[in-house]
CSV table of C-alpha atoms in Angstrom, one decimal:
chain,number,residue,atom,x,y,z
A,24,MET,CA,62.6,-7.2,63.1
A,25,GLU,CA,62.4,-3.8,64.8
A,26,ARG,CA,63.1,-5.4,68.2
A,27,HIS,CA,66.2,-7.0,66.8
A,28,VAL,CA,67.5,-3.7,65.4
A,29,GLN,CA,66.8,-2.0,68.7
A,30,ARG,CA,68.7,-4.6,70.7
A,31,LEU,CA,71.7,-4.3,68.3
A,32,LEU,CA,71.7,-0.5,68.7
A,33,ASN,CA,71.6,-0.8,72.5
A,34,ARG,CA,74.5,-3.2,72.5
A,35,VAL,CA,76.6,-0.9,70.3
A,36,SER,CA,75.8,2.1,72.5
A,37,LEU,CA,76.8,0.2,75.6
A,38,VAL,CA,80.1,-0.9,74.0
A,39,PHE,CA,81.0,2.8,73.0
A,40,ALA,CA,80.0,4.1,76.5
A,41,THR,CA,82.2,1.5,78.2
A,42,ALA,CA,85.1,2.3,75.9
A,43,ALA,CA,84.8,6.0,76.6
A,44,THR,CA,84.6,5.4,80.3
A,45,LEU,CA,87.7,3.2,80.3
A,46,SER,CA,89.6,5.8,78.2
A,47,LEU,CA,88.8,8.6,80.7
A,48,LEU,CA,89.8,6.5,83.6
A,49,HIS,CA,93.1,5.6,81.9
A,50,LEU,CA,93.9,9.3,81.2
A,51,PHE,CA,93.0,10.3,84.8
A,52,PHE,CA,95.2,7.7,86.5
A,53,ARG,CA,98.0,8.4,84.0
A,54,SER,CA,98.0,12.1,84.7
A,55,SER,CA,97.8,11.5,88.5
A,56,SER,CA,100.7,9.1,88.5
A,57,SER,CA,102.9,11.4,86.4
A,58,SER,CA,102.2,14.5,88.5
A,59,SER,CA,103.0,12.6,91.6
A,60,TYR,CA,106.5,11.8,90.4
A,61,CYS,CA,107.7,15.2,89.1
A,62,ILE,CA,111.3,15.7,90.2
A,63,PRO,CA,112.4,19.2,91.3
A,64,SER,CA,115.3,20.9,89.8
A,65,TYR,CA,117.7,19.3,92.3
A,66,SER,CA,117.1,16.2,94.4
A,67,PRO,CA,119.1,13.1,95.3
A,68,SER,CA,117.0,11.2,92.7
A,69,ASN,CA,117.9,13.7,90.0
A,70,PRO,CA,121.7,13.3,89.5
A,71,THR,CA,121.8,15.3,86.3
A,72,GLN,CA,121.7,18.5,88.3
A,73,PRO,CA,125.1,19.1,90.0
A,74,PRO,CA,125.0,19.6,93.7
A,75,HIS,CA,126.9,22.9,93.5
A,76,HIS,CA,123.9,24.4,91.7
A,77,PRO,CA,121.0,23.7,94.1
A,78,GLN,CA,118.4,25.8,92.5
A,79,THR,CA,119.3,28.1,89.6
A,80,LEU,CA,118.1,31.7,89.7
A,81,THR,CA,117.8,32.0,85.9
A,82,LEU,CA,114.7,31.3,83.9
A,83,ALA,CA,114.4,28.2,81.8
A,84,LEU,CA,115.3,28.4,78.2
A,85,THR,CA,111.9,27.3,77.0
A,86,PRO,CA,109.4,30.2,77.2
A,87,PHE,CA,106.5,28.1,78.5
A,88,PRO,CA,106.3,24.8,80.3
A,89,ARG,CA,105.2,21.9,78.0
A,90,SER,CA,103.9,19.7,80.8
A,91,SER,CA,103.0,19.9,84.5
A,92,CYS,CA,106.4,18.5,85.3
A,93,ASP,CA,108.2,21.3,83.4
A,94,ALA,CA,106.2,23.9,85.4
A,95,ALA,CA,106.9,22.1,88.7
A,96,SER,CA,110.6,21.9,88.1
A,97,ARG,CA,111.0,25.7,87.5
A,98,SER,CA,112.5,27.6,90.4
A,99,PHE,CA,110.6,30.7,91.6
A,100,VAL,CA,112.8,33.8,91.5
A,101,PRO,CA,111.6,36.5,93.9
A,102,LEU,CA,111.2,40.0,92.5
A,103,GLU,CA,113.9,41.4,94.9
A,104,LYS,CA,116.5,39.0,93.5
A,105,ARG,CA,115.6,39.9,89.9
A,106,SER,CA,115.8,43.6,90.8
A,107,ALA,CA,119.2,43.0,92.4
A,108,LYS,CA,120.4,41.3,89.2
A,109,LEU,CA,119.2,44.3,87.1
A,110,ARG,CA,120.9,46.8,89.4
A,111,SER,CA,124.2,45.0,89.0
A,112,SER,CA,124.2,45.2,85.2
A,113,ALA,CA,126.4,47.6,83.2
A,114,ALA,CA,123.4,49.3,81.6
A,115,TRP,CA,122.0,50.1,85.0
A,116,ARG,CA,125.2,51.6,86.3
A,117,SER,CA,125.6,53.6,83.1
A,118,HIS,CA,122.1,55.1,83.5
A,119,VAL,CA,122.7,56.0,87.1
A,120,ALA,CA,126.0,57.7,86.3
A,121,SER,CA,124.4,59.6,83.5
A,122,LEU,CA,121.7,60.9,85.7
A,123,SER,CA,124.2,62.0,88.3
A,124,ALA,CA,126.3,64.0,85.8
A,125,ALA,CA,123.5,65.4,83.6
A,126,VAL,CA,120.7,66.1,86.1
A,127,PHE,CA,121.7,66.1,89.7
A,128,SER,CA,125.1,67.8,89.5
A,129,PRO,CA,123.5,71.0,88.0
A,130,LEU,CA,120.9,71.0,90.7
A,131,ARG,CA,123.7,70.9,93.3
A,132,ALA,CA,125.5,73.7,91.6
A,133,LEU,CA,122.4,75.8,91.8
A,134,ARG,CA,122.1,74.9,95.6
A,135,LEU,CA,118.7,73.3,95.0
A,136,LEU,CA,119.9,69.9,96.1
A,137,SER,CA,122.0,68.8,99.1
A,138,ASN,CA,122.5,65.6,101.1
A,139,SER,CA,119.8,66.8,103.6
A,140,SER,CA,117.2,67.4,100.9
A,141,ARG,CA,113.9,65.4,100.8
A,142,VAL,CA,113.5,64.4,97.1
A,143,LEU,CA,110.6,62.8,95.2
A,144,CYS,CA,111.2,61.0,91.9
A,145,VAL,CA,108.0,60.7,90.0
A,146,SER,CA,107.6,58.1,87.2
A,147,ALA,CA,110.8,56.7,88.5
A,148,GLY,CA,110.6,53.5,86.4
A,149,ALA,CA,113.1,50.9,87.7
A,150,GLY,CA,114.6,53.4,90.2
A,151,GLN,CA,117.7,54.7,88.4
A,152,SER,CA,117.2,58.2,89.6
A,153,VAL,CA,116.6,57.0,93.2
A,154,ALA,CA,119.8,55.1,93.1
A,155,ALA,CA,121.8,58.0,91.6
A,156,LEU,CA,120.6,60.3,94.4
A,157,ARG,CA,121.3,57.8,97.2
A,158,ASP,CA,124.8,57.0,95.8
A,159,SER,CA,125.6,60.8,95.8
A,160,GLY,CA,124.7,61.0,99.5
A,161,VAL,CA,121.1,62.0,99.6
A,162,ALA,CA,119.4,59.8,102.2
A,163,ASP,CA,115.8,60.8,102.0
A,164,VAL,CA,114.7,59.9,98.5
A,165,THR,CA,111.2,58.5,97.5
A,166,GLY,CA,110.5,57.0,94.1
A,167,VAL,CA,107.0,56.3,92.8
A,168,ASP,CA,105.5,54.9,89.6
A,169,LEU,CA,102.4,53.1,88.5
A,170,LEU,CA,104.3,49.8,88.9
A,171,ASP,CA,106.4,49.2,92.0
A,172,PHE,CA,110.1,48.1,91.7
A,173,PRO,CA,111.3,47.2,95.2
A,174,PRO,CA,113.2,48.3,97.0
A,175,LEU,CA,113.7,51.6,95.2
A,176,VAL,CA,110.2,52.4,93.7
A,177,SER,CA,106.8,52.2,95.4
A,178,ARG,CA,103.5,52.0,93.7
A,179,ALA,CA,101.6,55.3,93.4
A,180,ASP,CA,99.6,57.3,90.8
A,181,PRO,CA,101.6,60.3,89.6
A,182,HIS,CA,98.3,62.1,89.0
A,183,ASN,CA,97.2,61.5,92.7
A,184,LEU,CA,100.3,61.4,94.8
A,185,PRO,CA,99.8,60.0,98.4
A,186,PHE,CA,101.8,62.8,100.1
A,187,PHE,CA,100.9,65.9,102.1
A,188,ASP,CA,101.4,69.4,100.7
A,189,GLY,CA,104.9,70.8,100.6
A,190,VAL,CA,106.8,67.8,102.2
A,191,PHE,CA,109.6,67.7,99.6
A,192,ASP,CA,112.5,70.0,98.8
A,193,LEU,CA,112.9,68.7,95.2
A,194,ALA,CA,110.8,66.8,92.7
A,195,PHE,CA,112.3,65.2,89.6
A,196,THR,CA,110.6,63.4,86.7
A,197,PRO,CA,111.6,62.1,83.3
A,198,GLY,CA,107.9,61.1,82.7
A,199,LEU,CA,106.0,64.3,82.0
A,200,ALA,CA,105.9,63.5,78.2
A,201,GLY,CA,104.1,60.2,78.9
A,202,ALA,CA,101.6,61.5,81.4
A,203,LEU,CA,97.9,60.8,80.6
A,204,PHE,CA,96.9,64.1,82.2
A,205,PRO,CA,99.8,66.5,82.1
A,206,THR,CA,98.0,69.3,83.9
A,207,ARG,CA,97.1,67.1,86.8
A,208,PHE,CA,100.6,65.6,86.8
A,209,ALA,CA,102.2,69.0,87.0
A,210,ALA,CA,99.8,70.2,89.7
A,211,GLU,CA,100.6,67.2,91.9
A,212,MET,CA,104.3,67.9,91.6
A,213,GLU,CA,103.9,71.5,92.6
A,214,ARG,CA,101.6,70.6,95.5
A,215,THR,CA,104.0,68.2,97.1
A,216,VAL,CA,107.1,70.5,96.8
A,217,ARG,CA,107.4,73.2,99.4
A,218,GLN,CA,107.5,76.9,98.6
A,219,GLY,CA,111.0,77.8,97.5
A,220,GLY,CA,111.7,74.2,96.5
A,221,ALA,CA,112.7,73.0,93.1
A,222,ILE,CA,111.1,70.9,90.3
A,223,ALA,CA,113.3,69.4,87.6
A,224,LEU,CA,112.0,67.9,84.3
A,225,ALA,CA,114.0,65.7,81.8
A,226,LEU,CA,112.4,65.9,78.4
A,227,GLU,CA,113.4,64.5,75.1
A,228,TRP,CA,115.2,67.0,72.8
A,229,TRP,CA,115.4,67.1,69.1
A,230,PRO,CA,118.2,68.8,67.1
A,231,SER,CA,117.3,72.1,65.4
A,232,SER,CA,117.8,70.4,62.0
A,233,LEU,CA,114.8,68.1,62.8
A,234,SER,CA,112.5,70.6,64.5
A,235,PRO,CA,111.1,74.2,63.9
A,236,PRO,CA,113.3,77.0,65.1
A,237,SER,CA,110.8,78.1,67.7
A,238,LEU,CA,110.6,74.6,69.3
A,239,SER,CA,112.6,75.6,72.4
A,240,GLU,CA,110.5,78.7,73.0
A,241,ALA,CA,107.2,76.9,72.4
A,242,ARG,CA,108.2,74.1,74.7
A,243,THR,CA,109.2,76.5,77.5
A,244,GLU,CA,105.9,78.3,77.1
A,245,GLY,CA,104.1,75.0,77.3
A,246,ILE,CA,105.9,74.1,80.5
A,247,TRP,CA,105.1,77.5,82.0
A,248,ALA,CA,101.5,76.9,81.2
A,249,LEU,CA,101.5,73.6,83.1
A,250,PHE,CA,103.5,74.7,86.1
A,251,ARG,CA,101.7,78.0,86.8
A,252,ARG,CA,103.0,78.2,90.4
A,253,SER,CA,106.6,77.9,89.4
A,254,SER,CA,109.2,80.0,87.7
A,255,ILE,CA,111.8,78.6,85.3
A,256,LEU,CA,115.3,79.1,86.5
A,257,GLU,CA,117.3,77.3,83.8
A,258,VAL,CA,116.9,75.4,80.6
A,259,ARG,CA,119.8,73.4,79.2
A,260,ASN,CA,120.4,70.6,76.7
A,261,VAL,CA,122.2,67.6,78.2
A,262,THR,CA,123.0,64.0,77.1
A,263,LEU,CA,121.2,61.4,79.2
A,264,VAL,CA,122.0,57.8,78.5
A,265,GLY,CA,123.2,58.7,75.0
A,266,SER,CA,120.1,60.7,74.1
A,267,GLU,CA,119.8,64.4,73.8
A,268,THR,CA,117.5,65.7,76.6
A,269,THR,CA,116.2,69.0,77.7
A,270,LEU,CA,116.6,69.7,81.5
A,271,ILE,CA,114.2,72.3,82.8
A,272,ILE,CA,114.8,73.5,86.4
A,273,MET,CA,112.1,75.5,88.2
A,274,ARG,CA,111.5,77.0,91.6
A,275,ASN,CA,108.1,76.5,93.3
A,276,ASN,CA,106.6,79.9,94.2
A,277,GLY,CA,103.8,78.5,96.3
A,278,ASN,CA,100.4,79.9,95.7
A,279,SER,CA,101.7,82.7,93.5
A,280,THR,CA,101.8,82.6,89.7
A,281,THR,CA,104.4,84.1,87.4
């Protein structure tokens, strides 16, 4: 009786093992055959894509591919082309124009910026400040941030700038408020700007109705405490991309403190 039961169990196990093997083989050959016949976004065998749109540069409407064929049919868009599309947008042009009027025009009026100046933009983001300076005629402009944004912004740590001492005439940043180590951030800006050169900061500004009366004085003292090798030339409230901003302009005094 026990032998009969054992034979029955062995036969059942063999049947299940065979069925599982056949199922795996079926899935394997099915996936291989389907991936071999994925049709790209445009080919002669795909007449649904019109010939005058060979490979679209826009992303697909679905956020994630639902199959290997979906992923294979997506066109790769180089970062340079995506950057060019962003630079052609109305929001980009508005930001660049706002920087030119609110930040760089006052620097030219103070004779701290000219077309021959060597300028460093720290925490440059997508490079709007770099574009604004180049559009105004400044040829030697370097933009850096933690993430690169070619061709305007290169990758570099604002707390450890990869430049020699005193190689720039002007350094500008809108990113001091977001610095992880403000003291190091400020020291690197002062180090890379020559003696007699300028440093410009764009900081968010709150109306007096929303802040203490001594906010402006306290903020100025805080900036002076960070930039001990520089003297403050001018503090003004400007409108930058529709937001109230404080523009602080300083002169680098070299090794001396004020």
